[in-house]
Coordinates of C-alpha atoms in Angstrom, one line a residue:
M1 CA 61.2 15.8 70.8
N2 CA 65.0 16.1 70.4
S3 CA 65.6 18.4 67.4
S4 CA 69.2 17.4 67.0
S5 CA 70.5 15.0 64.4
T6 CA 70.4 12.1 66.8
P7 CA 67.3 9.9 67.6
C8 CA 65.2 10.4 70.6
A9 CA 65.1 8.2 73.7
P10 CA 64.6 4.4 73.0
D11 CA 61.0 4.2 74.5
Q12 CA 59.9 7.3 72.5
L13 CA 61.5 6.0 69.3
H14 CA 59.7 2.6 69.8
G15 CA 56.4 4.5 70.2
I16 CA 57.0 6.4 67.0
H17 CA 57.8 3.1 65.2
Q18 CA 54.6 1.6 66.4
A19 CA 52.4 4.6 65.6
V20 CA 53.7 4.9 62.0
I21 CA 53.5 1.2 61.4
Q22 CA 49.9 1.0 62.7
W23 CA 49.0 4.0 60.6
F24 CA 50.4 2.2 57.5
S25 CA 48.3 -0.9 58.2
R26 CA 45.2 1.3 58.1
A27 CA 46.1 3.9 55.4
G28 CA 48.8 2.3 53.2
R29 CA 48.0 1.9 49.5
D30 CA 47.1 -1.5 48.1
L31 CA 49.8 -1.8 45.5
P32 CA 50.5 -5.1 43.6
W33 CA 54.2 -5.1 44.3
R34 CA 53.4 -5.1 48.0
E35 CA 51.3 -8.3 47.8
P36 CA 52.9 -11.4 49.4
A37 CA 52.5 -13.3 46.2
C38 CA 54.6 -10.7 44.2
S39 CA 57.8 -12.2 43.1
P40 CA 61.2 -10.6 43.8
W41 CA 61.4 -9.9 40.1
G42 CA 58.1 -7.9 40.3
V43 CA 59.5 -5.9 43.2
L44 CA 62.7 -5.2 41.3
V45 CA 60.7 -4.0 38.2
S46 CA 58.6 -1.8 40.4
E47 CA 61.6 -0.2 42.1
I48 CA 63.2 0.7 38.8
M49 CA 60.0 2.1 37.3
L50 CA 59.2 4.1 40.4
Q51 CA 62.4 6.1 40.3
Q52 CA 61.3 9.7 39.7
T53 CA 57.9 8.5 38.4
P54 CA 54.5 8.7 40.2
V55 CA 52.8 5.4 41.2
V56 CA 49.7 6.2 39.1
R57 CA 51.8 6.2 35.9
V58 CA 53.7 3.1 36.9
L59 CA 50.8 0.8 37.8
P60 CA 49.5 0.0 34.3
I61 CA 52.9 -0.3 32.7
W62 CA 54.1 -2.5 35.6
R63 CA 51.2 -4.9 35.1
E64 CA 51.8 -5.0 31.4
W65 CA 55.5 -5.8 31.9
L66 CA 54.8 -8.6 34.4
D67 CA 52.2 -10.1 32.1
R68 CA 54.5 -10.0 29.1
W69 CA 57.9 -10.7 30.9
P70 CA 57.1 -12.6 34.1
T71 CA 60.7 -13.6 34.6
P72 CA 64.1 -12.0 34.0
A73 CA 64.8 -14.5 31.2
D74 CA 61.7 -13.4 29.4
L75 CA 62.8 -9.8 29.4
A76 CA 66.4 -10.7 28.5
A77 CA 65.1 -12.5 25.4
A78 CA 63.2 -9.4 24.3
S79 CA 64.7 -7.0 21.8
P80 CA 65.8 -3.5 23.0
A81 CA 63.2 -2.0 20.6
D82 CA 60.4 -4.0 22.2
V83 CA 61.6 -3.1 25.7
V84 CA 61.8 0.7 24.9
R85 CA 58.3 0.6 23.2
A86 CA 56.8 -1.1 26.2
W87 CA 58.4 1.5 28.5
G88 CA 56.0 3.9 26.9
R89 CA 55.9 7.4 28.5
L90 CA 57.3 6.5 31.9
G91 CA 60.3 8.8 31.2
Y92 CA 64.0 8.3 31.6
P93 CA 63.9 5.3 29.1
R94 CA 67.5 4.4 29.8
R95 CA 66.0 2.7 32.8
A96 CA 64.3 0.2 30.4
L97 CA 67.6 -0.8 28.9
R98 CA 69.3 -1.0 32.3
L99 CA 66.5 -3.2 33.6
R100 CA 67.0 -5.5 30.5
A101 CA 70.7 -5.6 31.2
A102 CA 70.0 -6.6 34.8
A103 CA 67.6 -9.2 33.7
T104 CA 70.2 -10.7 31.4
E105 CA 72.7 -10.9 34.2
I106 CA 70.1 -12.6 36.5
A107 CA 69.1 -15.1 33.8
D108 CA 72.7 -15.9 32.9
H109 CA 74.4 -16.0 36.2
H110 CA 71.7 -16.3 38.9
D111 CA 69.6 -19.2 37.6
N112 CA 66.8 -16.7 36.5
Q113 CA 66.2 -15.7 40.2
V114 CA 66.7 -12.3 41.6
P115 CA 69.6 -12.7 44.1
E116 CA 68.9 -12.3 47.8
N117 CA 72.4 -11.3 48.7
H118 CA 72.7 -7.5 48.9
S119 CA 76.2 -7.4 47.4
E120 CA 75.0 -9.5 44.4
L121 CA 72.1 -7.2 44.0
L122 CA 74.4 -4.2 44.0
A123 CA 76.6 -5.8 41.4
L124 CA 73.7 -6.1 38.9
P125 CA 73.9 -3.6 35.9
G126 CA 72.1 -0.4 36.6
I127 CA 71.3 -1.2 40.3
G128 CA 72.5 1.4 42.8
S129 CA 72.6 1.4 46.5
Y130 CA 69.0 2.5 47.0
T131 CA 67.6 -0.1 44.7
A132 CA 69.7 -2.9 46.1
A133 CA 68.6 -2.0 49.7
A134 CA 64.9 -1.7 48.6
V135 CA 64.9 -5.1 46.9
A136 CA 66.6 -6.7 49.8
V137 CA 64.0 -5.2 52.2
F138 CA 60.8 -5.4 50.3
A139 CA 61.4 -8.6 48.3
F140 CA 63.4 -10.6 50.8
G141 CA 62.5 -9.1 54.2
Q142 CA 66.0 -8.3 55.2
R143 CA 67.2 -5.5 57.5
Y144 CA 68.7 -2.7 55.4
T145 CA 68.3 1.0 55.6
V146 CA 66.2 2.4 52.7
V147 CA 66.6 6.1 52.2
D148 CA 64.5 7.8 49.5
T149 CA 63.3 11.4 49.2
N150 CA 60.1 10.6 51.1
I151 CA 61.9 9.0 54.0
R152 CA 64.5 11.8 54.1
R153 CA 61.7 14.4 54.4
V154 CA 59.9 12.6 57.3
H155 CA 63.2 12.2 59.1
A156 CA 64.1 15.9 58.6
R157 CA 60.8 17.1 60.0
L158 CA 60.1 14.5 62.7
F159 CA 63.6 14.2 64.2
S160 CA 65.6 17.2 63.0
G161 CA 63.0 20.0 63.0
K162 CA 63.7 21.0 59.4
A163 CA 61.1 21.7 56.8
L164 CA 63.0 19.8 54.1
P165 CA 66.1 17.5 54.0
S166 CA 69.3 18.7 52.4
K167 CA 69.2 19.1 48.6
T168 CA 71.3 15.9 48.2
L169 CA 71.7 13.0 50.6
T170 CA 74.3 13.7 53.3
A171 CA 76.4 11.4 55.5
A172 CA 74.5 12.8 58.5
E173 CA 71.2 11.9 57.0
T174 CA 72.4 8.4 56.3
R175 CA 73.6 8.0 59.9
L176 CA 70.3 9.2 61.2
A177 CA 68.4 6.7 59.1
D178 CA 70.6 3.9 60.4
Q179 CA 70.1 5.0 64.0
L180 CA 66.3 5.1 63.6
M181 CA 66.0 1.5 62.3
P182 CA 64.3 -1.0 64.6
E183 CA 66.6 -3.8 65.6
D184 CA 63.9 -6.4 65.0
I185 CA 64.2 -7.5 61.4
A186 CA 60.4 -7.8 60.7
E187 CA 59.8 -4.5 62.4
S188 CA 62.6 -2.8 60.4
V189 CA 60.9 -3.9 57.1
K190 CA 57.6 -2.5 58.2
W191 CA 59.3 0.7 59.4
N192 CA 61.0 1.2 56.0
Q193 CA 57.7 0.7 54.2
S194 CA 55.6 2.7 56.6
V195 CA 57.8 5.8 56.8
M196 CA 58.2 5.9 53.1
E197 CA 54.4 5.8 52.7
L198 CA 54.0 8.5 55.3
G199 CA 56.2 10.8 53.3
A200 CA 54.4 10.0 50.0
L201 CA 50.8 10.5 51.4
V202 CA 51.0 12.8 54.4
C203 CA 54.4 14.4 55.0
T204 CA 54.6 15.8 51.5
A205 CA 57.0 18.4 50.3
R206 CA 54.6 21.3 49.5
S207 CA 51.4 20.7 51.4
P208 CA 51.9 18.3 54.3
K209 CA 48.7 17.0 55.9
C210 CA 49.8 17.4 59.4
D211 CA 46.3 16.9 60.8
E212 CA 46.5 13.3 59.4
C213 CA 49.9 12.5 60.8
P214 CA 50.1 9.7 63.3
V215 CA 53.1 11.3 65.0
F216 CA 52.1 14.9 64.9
D217 CA 52.6 15.3 68.7
E218 CA 56.2 14.0 68.3
C219 CA 57.2 16.1 65.4
A220 CA 60.3 18.4 66.0
W221 CA 59.3 20.6 63.0
I222 CA 55.9 21.2 64.5
A223 CA 57.4 21.9 67.9
A224 CA 59.8 24.4 66.3
G225 CA 56.9 26.4 64.8
R226 CA 57.1 25.0 61.3
P227 CA 60.2 27.0 60.2
E228 CA 60.5 27.7 56.5
P229 CA 62.9 25.6 54.5
D230 CA 66.5 26.7 53.8
Y231 CA 65.8 26.6 50.1
V232 CA 62.9 26.6 47.7
P233 CA 62.4 23.2 46.0
K234 CA 62.2 23.4 42.3
G235 CA 60.6 20.8 40.1
Q236 CA 62.5 19.6 37.1
S237 CA 61.8 21.8 34.1
W238 CA 60.4 20.2 30.9
H239 CA 59.1 22.7 28.4
G240 CA 61.9 23.8 26.1
T241 CA 64.5 21.4 27.4
D242 CA 66.5 18.8 25.6
R243 CA 64.5 16.2 27.6
Q244 CA 61.3 17.4 26.0
V245 CA 62.9 17.2 22.5
R246 CA 64.4 13.7 23.3
G247 CA 61.0 12.5 24.4
A248 CA 59.3 13.8 21.3
I249 CA 61.8 12.1 19.1
M250 CA 61.5 8.9 21.1
A251 CA 57.7 9.0 20.6
V252 CA 58.1 9.1 16.9
L253 CA 60.5 6.2 16.9
R254 CA 58.3 4.1 19.2
H255 CA 55.2 4.6 17.0
S256 CA 56.9 4.2 13.6
P257 CA 56.8 0.7 12.1
S258 CA 59.9 1.5 10.0
P259 CA 63.0 3.6 10.3
V260 CA 62.4 7.4 10.1
S261 CA 64.3 9.9 8.0
V262 CA 66.7 11.9 10.2
D263 CA 65.8 15.0 8.3
L264 CA 62.2 14.6 9.5
L265 CA 63.4 14.3 13.1
L266 CA 65.5 17.4 12.9
T267 CA 63.2 19.8 11.1
D268 CA 60.4 22.0 12.4
R269 CA 57.0 22.4 11.0
A270 CA 58.0 24.9 8.3
G271 CA 60.8 22.5 7.2
A272 CA 58.5 19.6 7.3
E273 CA 56.3 21.1 4.6
Q274 CA 59.3 21.1 2.3
L275 CA 60.0 17.4 3.1
A276 CA 56.4 16.2 2.7
S277 CA 57.4 14.0 -0.2
R278 CA 59.7 12.1 2.1
I279 CA 56.8 10.8 4.2
E280 CA 55.4 7.6 2.9
N281 CA 52.1 6.8 4.7
P282 CA 53.7 6.7 8.2
G283 CA 50.4 5.8 9.9
Q284 CA 48.2 8.1 11.9
E285 CA 50.0 7.6 15.2
T286 CA 53.4 8.2 13.7
A287 CA 52.1 11.3 11.9
D288 CA 50.6 12.6 15.1
M289 CA 53.9 12.2 16.9
L290 CA 55.8 13.9 14.0
E291 CA 53.4 16.8 14.2
K292 CA 54.1 17.2 18.0
L293 CA 57.8 17.0 17.4
W294 CA 57.7 19.6 14.6
A295 CA 55.6 21.9 16.7
L296 CA 58.3 22.3 19.4
P297 CA 60.1 25.7 19.4
A298 CA 63.5 23.9 19.3
P299 CA 66.3 25.1 17.0
L300 CA 68.2 22.7 14.8
E301 CA 71.2 22.6 17.2
Q302 CA 68.9 21.4 20.0
R303 CA 67.3 18.8 17.9
E304 CA 70.6 17.5 16.8
R305 CA 71.8 17.4 20.4
A306 CA 68.8 15.5 21.5
L307 CA 69.1 12.9 18.7
G308 CA 72.8 12.6 19.4
G309 CA 72.1 11.9 23.1
L310 CA 69.6 9.2 22.2
L311 CA 72.1 7.6 19.9
K312 CA 74.9 7.8 22.5
D313 CA 72.6 6.3 25.2
G314 CA 71.7 3.4 23.0
L315 CA 68.0 4.4 22.8
A316 CA 68.2 4.9 19.1
T317 CA 70.3 3.7 16.2
R318 CA 71.2 5.3 12.9
H319 CA 71.7 3.7 9.6
G320 CA 72.7 6.2 7.0
D321 CA 70.0 8.8 6.7
E322 CA 67.5 7.0 8.9
A323 CA 67.0 6.4 12.6
S324 CA 65.1 3.8 14.5
L325 CA 64.8 2.1 17.9
P326 CA 67.7 -0.2 18.8
S327 CA 67.4 -3.6 17.3

């Protein structure tokens, strides 16, 4: 295998394409957004939800959303509060509001149909280059290069002999992905889907299952003796971060049937005891969420910063001394 940044010989590359695609036909997961009957809207929703979120967490929420809002117009008509509540604990809830903004644009300017044109997809609110390409490929069967973390990792090992791709997407990686794409449109769609799945299930970051890989014998990383990565990948921290505090505040607002006193959101458990008279039968779920928020070892400054970030992002609104989900 050629371990440089350029693809291998055409015949060899074609063999790799076929091996990975055939593996996918046997081992690929049966996911609802891959079904032929899935609408382009369903594919778009899945792509937004799957950003930095595991499939197992997305599946139930995706099904609930498509049942509740089967078309862009349905979601556009929903209130921001309902949308954020339905997003649940998928994380990065700004995605929910961006998806609603995209749905509004589709309903108002594209006759309630997700546009097929790549440039029109890219022009939708909150839709970046990856998502536009993924929807064009997986919803409409077009030939575009899709490059996510899983695909980058397979490319790095299989063709470049590296344990991991660069920390951030480089122009060289993009060129390599373009060069590796089959010319045939149908085959290019299958290749995008198959190599992504290979990275998700087999060629994983920390414990690759090389003995299950359909292109083990072609892998430049294996041929090079499995060299160590140039850096140690670090997962995103959570405990003690502003993200954790933001998530705890959002959980309170999602579960509360009425606006919540800002003082209650900003205090800790000791302070909450002094504010007990301010709590008027919030309901068990809201009370449980408040307890979790108060238990966080977060100083007042961090709590204020987290709430301020939610207000700035449009995920919460404040009316005087109370806060709630956006109306």
